[in-house]
């Protein structure tokens, strides 16, 4: 199992790190025959500026601060594109979007959502994915999305949970 990244970091992302991530996203889209338009790139940039995690309406507020009136559909269309390119994941449990930090090769993330602090840890475990996929197939079902969300308690919050008992 590989732990890819954790969310809700208090550390700010540097301008050079953001520029690097945006260039990598541009190259990723180009390799897939897609275009990272200015608007899509800006939504990804705003998500990175927010530490890699934000609600769509927070991103709309950020766009509005830069450009004036911006429709929610503008933000959602950009997010849908970014999800289709596997650059962003939607975390249904929190109604939020997070930047994907994986290498995008056979990427089937397991998203651990901390019930205490709401941090999201992105894990890569192909064995779990294959087991769930097989179980669904035997039940006559299949994945609608390849992300699997699991609620739990993250490593930072576990000591606090034990102390509270």
Short mmCIF file of C-alpha atoms in Angstrom, two decimals:
data_model
loop_
_atom_site.label_atom_id
_atom_site.label_comp_id
_atom_site.label_asym_id
_atom_site.label_seq_id
_atom_site.Cartn_x
_atom_site.Cartn_y
_atom_site.Cartn_z
CA UNK A 1 0.00 0.00 0.00
CA UNK A 2 1.27 3.43 -0.89
CA UNK A 3 0.25 6.61 0.95
CA UNK A 4 0.20 9.34 -1.65
CA UNK A 5 -0.73 12.49 0.23
CA UNK A 6 -2.63 14.05 3.07
CA UNK A 7 -4.98 17.00 2.95
CA UNK A 8 -5.90 19.96 5.16
CA UNK A 9 -2.27 20.84 5.58
CA UNK A 10 -1.58 24.09 7.36
CA UNK A 11 1.52 24.67 5.23
CA UNK A 12 1.12 27.00 2.28
CA UNK A 13 2.13 25.72 -1.12
CA UNK A 14 4.94 27.78 -2.65
CA UNK A 15 4.50 29.66 -5.92
CA UNK A 16 7.18 27.54 -7.59
CA UNK A 17 5.52 24.31 -6.42
CA UNK A 18 2.18 25.52 -7.80
CA UNK A 19 3.77 26.51 -11.11
CA UNK A 20 5.41 23.09 -11.32
CA UNK A 21 2.11 21.31 -10.59
CA UNK A 22 0.29 23.39 -13.21
CA UNK A 23 2.92 22.62 -15.84
CA UNK A 24 2.71 18.90 -14.98
CA UNK A 25 -1.10 19.07 -15.28
CA UNK A 26 -0.77 20.80 -18.65
CA UNK A 27 1.60 18.07 -19.89
CA UNK A 28 -0.68 15.35 -18.50
CA UNK A 29 -3.69 16.76 -20.36
CA UNK A 30 -1.71 17.24 -23.57
CA UNK A 31 -0.54 13.59 -23.40
CA UNK A 32 -4.18 12.50 -23.08
CA UNK A 33 -5.25 14.64 -26.03
CA UNK A 34 -7.08 17.15 -23.82
CA UNK A 35 -6.66 20.87 -23.28
CA UNK A 36 -6.06 22.51 -19.93
CA UNK A 37 -7.74 25.80 -20.80
CA UNK A 38 -6.98 29.01 -18.95
CA UNK A 39 -10.15 28.67 -16.87
CA UNK A 40 -9.50 25.02 -15.96
CA UNK A 41 -5.91 25.85 -15.07
CA UNK A 42 -7.09 28.73 -12.89
CA UNK A 43 -9.50 26.48 -10.96
CA UNK A 44 -6.67 24.00 -10.38
CA UNK A 45 -4.40 26.85 -9.29
CA UNK A 46 -7.01 28.14 -6.82
CA UNK A 47 -7.43 24.64 -5.42
CA UNK A 48 -3.66 24.41 -4.95
CA UNK A 49 -3.58 27.85 -3.33
CA UNK A 50 -6.15 26.58 -0.82
CA UNK A 51 -3.80 23.76 0.18
CA UNK A 52 -5.23 21.23 -2.28
CA UNK A 53 -8.73 21.04 -0.83
CA UNK A 54 -11.81 23.23 -1.26
CA UNK A 55 -15.55 23.29 -1.79
CA UNK A 56 -16.82 24.40 -5.20
CA UNK A 57 -18.43 27.52 -3.75
CA UNK A 58 -15.13 28.54 -2.13
CA UNK A 59 -13.51 28.29 -5.56
CA UNK A 60 -16.38 30.31 -7.03
CA UNK A 61 -15.73 33.01 -4.41
CA UNK A 62 -12.04 33.00 -5.34
CA UNK A 63 -12.90 33.33 -9.04
CA UNK A 64 -15.37 36.11 -8.25
CA UNK A 65 -12.65 38.00 -6.36
CA UNK A 66 -10.46 37.84 -9.46
CA UNK A 67 -13.03 38.31 -12.23
CA UNK A 68 -16.29 39.61 -10.79
CA UNK A 69 -19.43 37.58 -11.41
CA UNK A 70 -18.80 33.86 -12.02
CA UNK A 71 -21.55 31.26 -12.39
CA UNK A 72 -21.36 28.06 -10.31
CA UNK A 73 -21.66 26.05 -13.54
CA UNK A 74 -18.35 27.55 -14.72
CA UNK A 75 -16.57 26.16 -11.67
CA UNK A 76 -18.35 22.79 -11.79
CA UNK A 77 -17.56 22.30 -15.50
CA UNK A 78 -13.87 22.95 -14.82
CA UNK A 79 -13.91 20.57 -11.84
CA UNK A 80 -15.64 17.86 -13.91
CA UNK A 81 -12.91 18.16 -16.54
CA UNK A 82 -10.17 18.01 -13.89
CA UNK A 83 -11.80 14.90 -12.37
CA UNK A 84 -12.06 13.25 -15.80
CA UNK A 85 -8.33 13.87 -16.24
CA UNK A 86 -7.64 12.35 -12.77
CA UNK A 87 -6.13 15.63 -11.57
CA UNK A 88 -8.79 16.20 -8.91
CA UNK A 89 -10.98 13.92 -6.77
CA UNK A 90 -14.40 14.69 -5.35
CA UNK A 91 -14.74 13.66 -1.70
CA UNK A 92 -18.46 12.99 -1.33
CA UNK A 93 -18.29 12.61 2.46
CA UNK A 94 -17.14 16.24 2.78
CA UNK A 95 -18.69 17.68 -0.40
CA UNK A 96 -15.23 18.93 -1.33
CA UNK A 97 -12.61 18.55 -4.04
CA UNK A 98 -8.96 17.62 -3.55
CA UNK A 99 -5.94 17.72 -5.84
CA UNK A 100 -4.65 14.30 -6.81
CA UNK A 101 -0.95 13.74 -6.21
CA UNK A 102 -0.62 10.28 -7.73
CA UNK A 103 1.27 9.39 -10.89
CA UNK A 104 -1.97 8.57 -12.74
CA UNK A 105 -0.91 5.08 -13.77
CA UNK A 106 -3.70 2.59 -12.99
CA UNK A 107 -4.88 5.06 -10.40
CA UNK A 108 -7.66 3.82 -8.12
CA UNK A 109 -7.45 5.89 -4.93
CA UNK A 110 -8.64 4.88 -1.52
CA UNK A 111 -9.57 8.11 0.27
CA UNK A 112 -9.39 7.94 4.06
CA UNK A 113 -11.62 10.70 5.46
CA UNK A 114 -10.88 11.45 9.11
CA UNK A 115 -14.12 11.66 11.07
CA UNK A 116 -12.41 13.89 13.62
CA UNK A 117 -10.44 16.56 11.70
CA UNK A 118 -11.80 15.96 8.16
CA UNK A 119 -8.31 15.47 6.72
CA UNK A 120 -8.29 13.30 3.61
CA UNK A 121 -5.41 10.90 3.07
CA UNK A 122 -5.09 9.49 -0.42
CA UNK A 123 -3.89 5.89 -0.42
CA UNK A 124 -3.03 3.65 -3.35
CA UNK A 125 -3.69 -0.03 -2.75
CA UNK A 126 -4.42 -2.04 -5.88
CA UNK A 127 -5.15 -5.20 -3.86
CA UNK A 128 -8.07 -3.52 -2.06
CA UNK A 129 -9.37 -2.09 -5.34
CA UNK A 130 -9.21 -5.50 -7.05
CA UNK A 131 -10.95 -7.18 -4.11
CA UNK A 132 -13.81 -4.66 -4.14
CA UNK A 133 -14.03 -4.87 -7.94
CA UNK A 134 -14.22 -8.68 -7.79
CA UNK A 135 -16.84 -8.58 -5.02
CA UNK A 136 -18.95 -6.16 -7.05
CA UNK A 137 -18.61 -8.30 -10.18
CA UNK A 138 -19.80 -11.40 -8.25
CA UNK A 139 -22.78 -9.36 -7.06
CA UNK A 140 -23.56 -8.37 -10.65
CA UNK A 141 -22.50 -4.78 -10.08
CA UNK A 142 -19.64 -2.52 -11.08
CA UNK A 143 -17.92 0.72 -10.06
CA UNK A 144 -19.47 4.00 -11.12
CA UNK A 145 -16.32 5.80 -9.97
CA UNK A 146 -12.94 4.31 -9.18
CA UNK A 147 -12.42 6.20 -5.91
CA UNK A 148 -13.29 4.42 -2.68
CA UNK A 149 -13.99 6.56 0.40
CA UNK A 150 -13.51 5.19 3.89
CA UNK A 151 -14.26 7.06 7.11
CA UNK A 152 -11.79 6.53 9.90
CA UNK A 153 -9.46 8.31 12.29
CA UNK A 154 -6.19 9.62 10.84
CA UNK A 155 -2.78 9.05 12.44
CA UNK A 156 -2.68 12.56 13.91
CA UNK A 157 -6.06 12.19 15.62
CA UNK A 158 -5.61 8.64 16.96
CA UNK A 159 -3.46 9.69 19.95
CA UNK A 160 -6.07 12.35 20.82
CA UNK A 161 -8.82 9.72 20.60
CA UNK A 162 -6.93 7.45 23.02
CA UNK A 163 -6.34 10.33 25.47
CA UNK A 164 -10.03 11.24 25.43
CA UNK A 165 -11.01 7.75 26.62
#
